[in-house]
Amino acid sequence: MNDSDKSAGQAAPSRRKDARRNQKTLLDAAAAVFVTSGVDAPVRDIAAKAGVGLGTIYRHFPTRADLIIGVYQHQVDACADAGPALLATSPSPHPALGQWINLFVEFLVTKHGLAAVLQADNTGFEALHAYFLDRLLPVCTELLEAAAVAGEIRPDIDAYQLMRAVGNLCIGAESDPRYDARHMAELLVAGLRRPHH
């Protein structure tokens, strides 16, 4: 295959890659603005932060609900993708699990505003909740299984129960400066360790 064939074939995928990268930039910007200013923040603030025009945002996300759902899914995806990456780079699975739970706490504490908004439109929220579980449960399961196989934690820990427990530890965390949800979640993860005889 010579070079001219190769460059002809690459135009479309690289355009697609650009579009994906632009969308990611946009969603990162929207997430940051939502966290600091709430989900009702003006779309022009998001456009300014992303360095794009308003038209670009509306082309990708015609309504605010579309944008909120896009941000939520993007955040869930980032959390899901982090699991295997942490497993690959950690000295052993238990610390990877701890770091992942940290990210999960971060997601729950900073993104609760999104959840509240979405509950108003229940069908959208249910679909997102399903997406959240579909993406994150397998990742949590994989981390728990790896840590159990390594003999670091007891083998009978259920991913759904752990995620529920961490979620419960995060309730109200953002409105109480005296409460540190991340620290409590760390204690929970530390408590999963198998006692050394």
Protein backbone atom coordinates (compact mmCIF):
# COMPACT_ATOMS: atom_id res chain seq x y z
CA MET A 1 0.00 0.00 0.00
CA ASN A 2 1.56 3.32 -0.99
CA ASP A 3 1.35 6.64 0.82
CA SER A 4 -1.32 8.22 -1.35
CA ASP A 5 -3.77 5.37 -0.56
CA LYS A 6 -3.02 5.69 3.12
CA SER A 7 -3.67 9.43 3.32
CA ALA A 8 -6.95 9.12 1.40
CA GLY A 9 -8.22 6.55 3.90
CA GLN A 10 -7.16 8.58 6.93
CA ALA A 11 -9.13 11.75 6.23
CA ALA A 12 -12.50 10.46 7.49
CA PRO A 13 -11.33 8.73 10.68
CA SER A 14 -9.18 11.68 11.69
CA ARG A 15 -12.16 14.01 11.14
CA ARG A 16 -14.21 11.70 13.36
CA LYS A 17 -11.41 11.72 15.91
CA ASP A 18 -11.38 15.54 15.85
CA ALA A 19 -15.14 15.64 16.39
CA ARG A 20 -14.79 13.25 19.33
CA ARG A 21 -11.93 15.31 20.77
CA ASN A 22 -13.96 18.52 20.40
CA GLN A 23 -16.90 16.90 22.12
CA LYS A 24 -14.64 15.77 24.97
CA THR A 25 -13.23 19.32 25.35
CA LEU A 26 -16.76 20.64 25.41
CA LEU A 27 -17.95 18.10 28.00
CA ASP A 28 -14.90 18.70 30.21
CA ALA A 29 -15.61 22.43 30.08
CA ALA A 30 -19.32 21.94 30.83
CA ALA A 31 -18.51 19.62 33.75
CA ALA A 32 -16.12 22.18 35.25
CA VAL A 33 -18.66 25.00 34.88
CA PHE A 34 -21.47 22.85 36.31
CA VAL A 35 -19.38 21.99 39.37
CA THR A 36 -18.55 25.62 40.14
CA SER A 37 -21.74 27.38 38.97
CA GLY A 38 -24.42 24.68 38.91
CA VAL A 39 -26.21 23.11 35.96
CA ASP A 40 -28.12 26.31 35.21
CA ALA A 41 -24.89 28.13 34.32
CA PRO A 42 -25.13 30.13 31.08
CA VAL A 43 -24.19 28.11 28.01
CA ARG A 44 -21.97 31.02 26.88
CA ASP A 45 -19.77 30.43 29.97
CA ILE A 46 -19.29 26.85 28.84
CA ALA A 47 -18.57 27.96 25.28
CA ALA A 48 -15.99 30.47 26.55
CA LYS A 49 -14.29 27.85 28.72
CA ALA A 50 -14.19 25.34 25.86
CA GLY A 51 -12.99 28.00 23.42
CA VAL A 52 -15.86 27.37 20.97
CA GLY A 53 -18.86 29.32 19.69
CA LEU A 54 -22.36 28.87 21.05
CA GLY A 55 -23.39 27.32 17.73
CA THR A 56 -20.95 24.46 18.25
CA ILE A 57 -22.49 23.58 21.60
CA TYR A 58 -26.04 23.70 20.26
CA ARG A 59 -25.04 21.57 17.28
CA HIS A 60 -23.79 18.83 19.62
CA PHE A 61 -26.35 19.36 22.38
CA PRO A 62 -29.56 21.04 21.20
CA THR A 63 -31.01 21.36 24.72
CA ARG A 64 -29.62 21.86 28.21
CA ALA A 65 -30.92 18.40 29.14
CA ASP A 66 -28.84 16.91 26.28
CA LEU A 67 -25.79 18.72 27.60
CA ILE A 68 -26.37 17.58 31.19
CA ILE A 69 -26.87 13.97 30.07
CA GLY A 70 -23.76 14.23 27.89
CA VAL A 71 -21.69 15.50 30.83
CA TYR A 72 -23.03 12.80 33.13
CA GLN A 73 -22.25 9.98 30.68
CA HIS A 74 -18.82 11.46 29.98
CA GLN A 75 -18.05 11.49 33.72
CA VAL A 76 -19.32 7.94 34.15
CA ASP A 77 -17.16 6.84 31.20
CA ALA A 78 -14.08 8.51 32.68
CA CYS A 79 -14.70 6.75 36.00
CA ALA A 80 -15.21 3.41 34.23
CA ASP A 81 -12.06 3.79 32.11
CA ALA A 82 -10.00 4.63 35.18
CA GLY A 83 -10.52 1.17 36.73
CA PRO A 84 -8.47 -0.91 34.29
CA ALA A 85 -5.88 1.88 34.02
CA LEU A 86 -5.39 1.92 37.82
CA LEU A 87 -5.15 -1.88 37.93
CA ALA A 88 -2.46 -1.77 35.26
CA THR A 89 -0.35 0.84 37.06
CA SER A 90 -0.81 -0.02 40.75
CA PRO A 91 1.64 -2.18 42.70
CA SER A 92 -1.31 -4.43 43.62
CA PRO A 93 -5.11 -4.46 43.24
CA HIS A 94 -6.12 -3.19 46.70
CA PRO A 95 -4.50 0.27 46.26
CA ALA A 96 -6.06 0.41 42.75
CA LEU A 97 -9.45 -0.28 44.31
CA GLY A 98 -8.84 2.47 46.88
CA GLN A 99 -7.92 5.01 44.21
CA TRP A 100 -10.91 4.03 42.11
CA ILE A 101 -13.29 4.41 45.07
CA ASN A 102 -11.74 7.87 45.59
CA LEU A 103 -12.67 8.81 42.03
CA PHE A 104 -16.12 7.36 42.56
CA VAL A 105 -16.58 9.47 45.72
CA GLU A 106 -15.40 12.53 43.80
CA PHE A 107 -17.97 11.76 41.12
CA LEU A 108 -20.78 11.32 43.66
CA VAL A 109 -19.98 14.37 45.74
CA THR A 110 -19.41 16.82 42.87
CA LYS A 111 -22.04 15.41 40.50
CA HIS A 112 -24.95 15.15 42.91
CA GLY A 113 -26.25 18.43 41.54
CA LEU A 114 -26.62 16.71 38.19
CA ALA A 115 -28.53 13.84 39.74
CA ALA A 116 -30.97 16.21 41.44
CA VAL A 117 -31.71 18.05 38.21
CA LEU A 118 -32.23 14.84 36.34
CA GLN A 119 -34.68 13.45 38.84
CA ALA A 120 -37.13 16.10 37.68
CA ASP A 121 -37.32 14.30 34.36
CA ASN A 122 -37.56 10.79 35.71
CA THR A 123 -37.28 8.85 32.47
CA GLY A 124 -33.99 10.55 31.63
CA PHE A 125 -32.75 9.88 35.12
CA GLU A 126 -33.68 6.19 35.07
CA ALA A 127 -31.87 5.70 31.77
CA LEU A 128 -28.81 7.44 33.19
CA HIS A 129 -28.92 5.45 36.39
CA ALA A 130 -28.99 2.26 34.34
CA TYR A 131 -26.05 3.57 32.31
CA PHE A 132 -24.19 4.36 35.52
CA LEU A 133 -24.63 0.82 36.85
CA ASP A 134 -23.97 -0.87 33.49
CA ARG A 135 -20.67 0.96 33.13
CA LEU A 136 -19.42 1.05 36.73
CA LEU A 137 -20.53 -2.25 38.27
CA PRO A 138 -18.34 -4.41 36.01
CA VAL A 139 -15.34 -2.16 36.75
CA CYS A 140 -15.86 -2.37 40.50
CA THR A 141 -16.38 -6.13 40.19
CA GLU A 142 -13.12 -6.49 38.26
CA LEU A 143 -11.20 -4.53 40.92
CA LEU A 144 -12.73 -6.57 43.76
CA GLU A 145 -12.02 -9.86 42.00
CA ALA A 146 -8.42 -8.90 41.32
CA ALA A 147 -7.90 -7.92 44.98
CA ALA A 148 -9.57 -11.14 46.17
CA VAL A 149 -7.43 -13.28 43.85
CA ALA A 150 -4.34 -11.48 45.15
CA GLY A 151 -5.45 -12.45 48.66
CA GLU A 152 -5.65 -8.80 49.74
CA ILE A 153 -9.37 -8.66 50.52
CA ARG A 154 -11.99 -11.18 51.55
CA PRO A 155 -13.55 -12.91 48.57
CA ASP A 156 -17.23 -12.34 49.43
CA ILE A 157 -17.59 -8.62 48.71
CA ASP A 158 -20.32 -7.67 46.30
CA ALA A 159 -19.64 -4.71 43.97
CA TYR A 160 -23.21 -3.42 44.06
CA GLN A 161 -23.27 -3.44 47.85
CA LEU A 162 -19.90 -1.69 48.04
CA MET A 163 -20.98 1.01 45.57
CA ARG A 164 -24.26 1.47 47.46
CA ALA A 165 -22.37 1.77 50.75
CA VAL A 166 -19.99 4.37 49.34
CA GLY A 167 -22.97 6.21 47.84
CA ASN A 168 -24.64 6.28 51.25
CA LEU A 169 -21.45 7.65 52.83
CA CYS A 170 -21.56 10.51 50.32
CA ILE A 171 -25.11 11.68 51.05
CA GLY A 172 -25.12 15.31 52.14
CA ALA A 173 -21.31 15.50 52.07
CA GLU A 174 -21.22 18.60 49.88
CA SER A 175 -23.28 20.64 52.35
CA ASP A 176 -21.41 19.69 55.55
CA PRO A 177 -17.87 21.10 55.82
CA ARG A 178 -17.21 19.01 58.95
CA TYR A 179 -17.79 15.75 57.11
CA ASP A 180 -15.16 14.16 54.88
CA ALA A 181 -16.82 11.52 52.71
CA ARG A 182 -13.55 10.56 51.06
CA HIS A 183 -11.95 9.76 54.41
CA MET A 184 -14.91 7.60 55.45
CA ALA A 185 -14.82 5.78 52.11
CA GLU A 186 -11.08 5.16 52.61
CA LEU A 187 -11.83 3.59 56.00
CA LEU A 188 -14.43 1.37 54.35
CA VAL A 189 -11.97 0.24 51.67
CA ALA A 190 -9.27 -0.33 54.33
CA GLY A 191 -11.79 -2.49 56.19
CA LEU A 192 -12.15 -4.82 53.20
CA ARG A 193 -8.59 -6.04 53.76
CA ARG A 194 -8.24 -9.61 54.81
CA PRO A 195 -6.97 -9.79 58.39
CA HIS A 196 -3.43 -11.16 58.49
CA HIS A 197 -3.15 -14.08 60.83
